[in-house]
Amino acid sequence: MTETPRTSRNPLTLAQVEATARAAHAGQTDKAGRPYAEHLRAVAEGVRERGGDEDQIAAAWLHDAVEDDALSPQWLREAALSSRTKDIVLAVTKRAGEPPEAYAARILATPGAPLVKEADLAHNADPARLAVLDEATRMRLTEKYARMRALLGQSDAI
């Protein structure tokens, strides 16, 4: 694994990554109106519970940061993070106009990324989270998450 040119700096600790992610998403809420940091924490914990390593846990905290414009791609390139963490974050970052099949293929091709996406989908598809949404949104998201799990070869079990 190669690091960015800034590897002379100490890498960010998980606590620093968490604080960065929480600050980047401050004021942001999920579809149910809950603080977005709750989702980030749940995904990071989901990765940890599934046996993920520090790179994957760090990526879980940052998994939506670039996609949501909470942190820039330049910030990610220059951050004192392992190249593996950066690769995972970029793999799970959706791109405008990208077909789900291409998105899933990129995740599957990136070591460590499928576990992060599995934890993300598990939290997104949590029936308790979905229950507070209107029926049409709940049905649309349930189908969307099931399709992505299928593309990734993940079971329907959450």
XYZ file of C-alpha atoms in Angstrom:
158
model
C 0.000 0.000 0.000
C 1.270 3.433 -0.840
C 0.516 6.522 1.145
C -0.026 10.078 -0.002
C 3.037 12.345 -0.024
C 2.011 13.640 3.404
C 2.779 10.386 5.229
C 5.394 12.072 7.403
C 2.472 13.303 9.507
C 0.997 11.035 12.102
C -2.085 9.307 10.758
C -5.415 10.459 12.113
C -6.662 8.360 15.008
C -10.156 6.901 14.900
C -11.198 9.506 17.470
C -9.888 12.264 15.179
C -11.631 10.731 12.164
C -14.881 10.562 14.143
C -14.541 14.180 15.272
C -13.798 15.262 11.686
C -16.820 13.389 10.327
C -19.116 14.745 13.040
C -17.924 18.312 12.371
C -18.244 17.887 8.594
C -21.849 16.687 8.905
C -22.826 19.091 11.723
C -26.344 20.375 11.231
C -27.151 17.704 8.647
C -30.075 15.351 9.271
C -31.183 12.059 7.772
C -34.500 11.478 5.975
C -36.222 11.023 9.339
C -34.863 14.306 10.677
C -32.334 12.685 13.035
C -28.786 14.106 13.361
C -26.717 12.588 10.564
C -23.909 11.716 12.963
C -26.180 8.991 14.383
C -26.039 7.224 11.008
C -22.258 7.582 10.824
C -21.875 6.143 14.320
C -24.187 3.239 13.509
C -22.266 2.391 10.334
C -18.906 2.582 12.148
C -20.270 0.334 14.920
C -21.727 -2.018 12.310
C -18.318 -2.327 10.685
C -16.682 -2.961 14.057
C -19.304 -5.603 14.965
C -18.724 -7.339 11.615
C -14.986 -7.642 12.349
C -13.828 -4.630 10.363
C -10.379 -3.186 10.953
C -9.340 0.406 11.708
C -9.129 1.356 8.018
C -12.696 0.157 7.471
C -13.991 1.833 10.636
C -12.366 5.117 9.593
C -13.924 4.750 6.133
C -17.302 4.096 7.755
C -17.110 7.414 9.611
C -16.256 9.144 6.314
C -18.372 7.058 3.927
C -20.777 9.868 2.974
C -18.474 12.862 3.454
C -17.374 13.344 -0.168
C -20.732 12.276 -1.629
C -22.560 14.824 0.545
C -19.958 17.556 -0.125
C -19.245 17.624 3.614
C -15.549 17.165 2.805
C -13.885 17.769 -0.531
C -12.106 15.173 -2.659
C -8.966 17.291 -2.142
C -9.350 17.024 1.638
C -9.564 13.242 1.303
C -6.500 13.091 -0.977
C -4.439 15.166 1.461
C -5.750 13.693 4.730
C -3.421 11.724 6.975
C -5.292 8.484 6.299
C -4.149 5.163 4.888
C -4.511 4.726 1.152
C -6.822 1.785 1.923
C -9.187 4.009 3.914
C -9.207 6.550 1.098
C -9.839 3.831 -1.491
C -12.797 2.509 0.509
C -14.312 5.981 0.916
C -13.992 6.629 -2.818
C -15.417 3.197 -3.656
C -18.589 3.773 -1.615
C -19.023 7.347 -2.858
C -21.847 7.438 -5.409
C -21.182 9.355 -8.606
C -23.785 11.414 -10.408
C -25.495 9.437 -13.157
C -23.701 6.218 -12.293
C -25.731 3.041 -12.785
C -26.151 0.909 -9.638
C -24.380 -1.983 -11.378
C -21.220 0.095 -11.892
C -21.375 1.383 -8.328
C -21.675 -2.165 -6.963
C -18.840 -3.395 -9.201
C -16.518 -0.672 -7.864
C -17.387 -1.588 -4.271
C -16.797 -5.289 -4.941
C -13.449 -4.526 -6.617
C -12.154 -2.520 -3.634
C -10.763 -4.532 -0.728
C -12.593 -3.645 2.477
C -15.398 -1.697 0.802
C -18.095 -4.415 0.735
C -18.115 -4.648 4.535
C -18.519 -0.872 4.895
C -21.367 -0.842 2.383
C -22.985 -3.828 4.118
C -23.023 -1.914 7.424
C -24.344 1.201 5.653
C -27.158 -0.724 3.966
C -28.031 -2.527 7.197
C -28.515 0.762 9.021
C -30.300 2.425 6.127
C -32.713 -0.512 5.850
C -33.328 -0.804 9.596
C -37.107 -1.192 9.921
C -37.158 1.152 12.927
C -35.555 3.925 10.839
C -37.809 3.264 7.868
C -40.974 3.126 10.008
C -40.969 6.901 10.574
C -41.027 7.637 6.827
C -44.128 7.934 4.677
C -45.180 4.718 2.962
C -44.088 5.710 -0.550
C -40.597 6.699 0.635
C -40.326 3.601 2.819
C -41.231 1.315 -0.120
C -38.885 3.102 -2.542
C -35.949 2.902 -0.138
C -36.655 -0.703 0.841
C -36.552 -1.713 -2.826
C -33.438 0.389 -3.478
C -31.528 -1.146 -0.561
C -32.632 -4.704 -1.437
C -31.471 -4.210 -5.027
C -28.060 -2.964 -3.908
C -27.678 -5.876 -1.477
C -28.484 -8.236 -4.364
C -25.937 -6.554 -6.651
C -23.333 -6.928 -3.907
C -24.242 -10.566 -3.291
C -25.298 -9.801 0.285
C -28.147 -11.642 1.954
C -31.424 -9.924 2.724
C -30.796 -10.484 6.430
C -30.030 -7.258 8.206
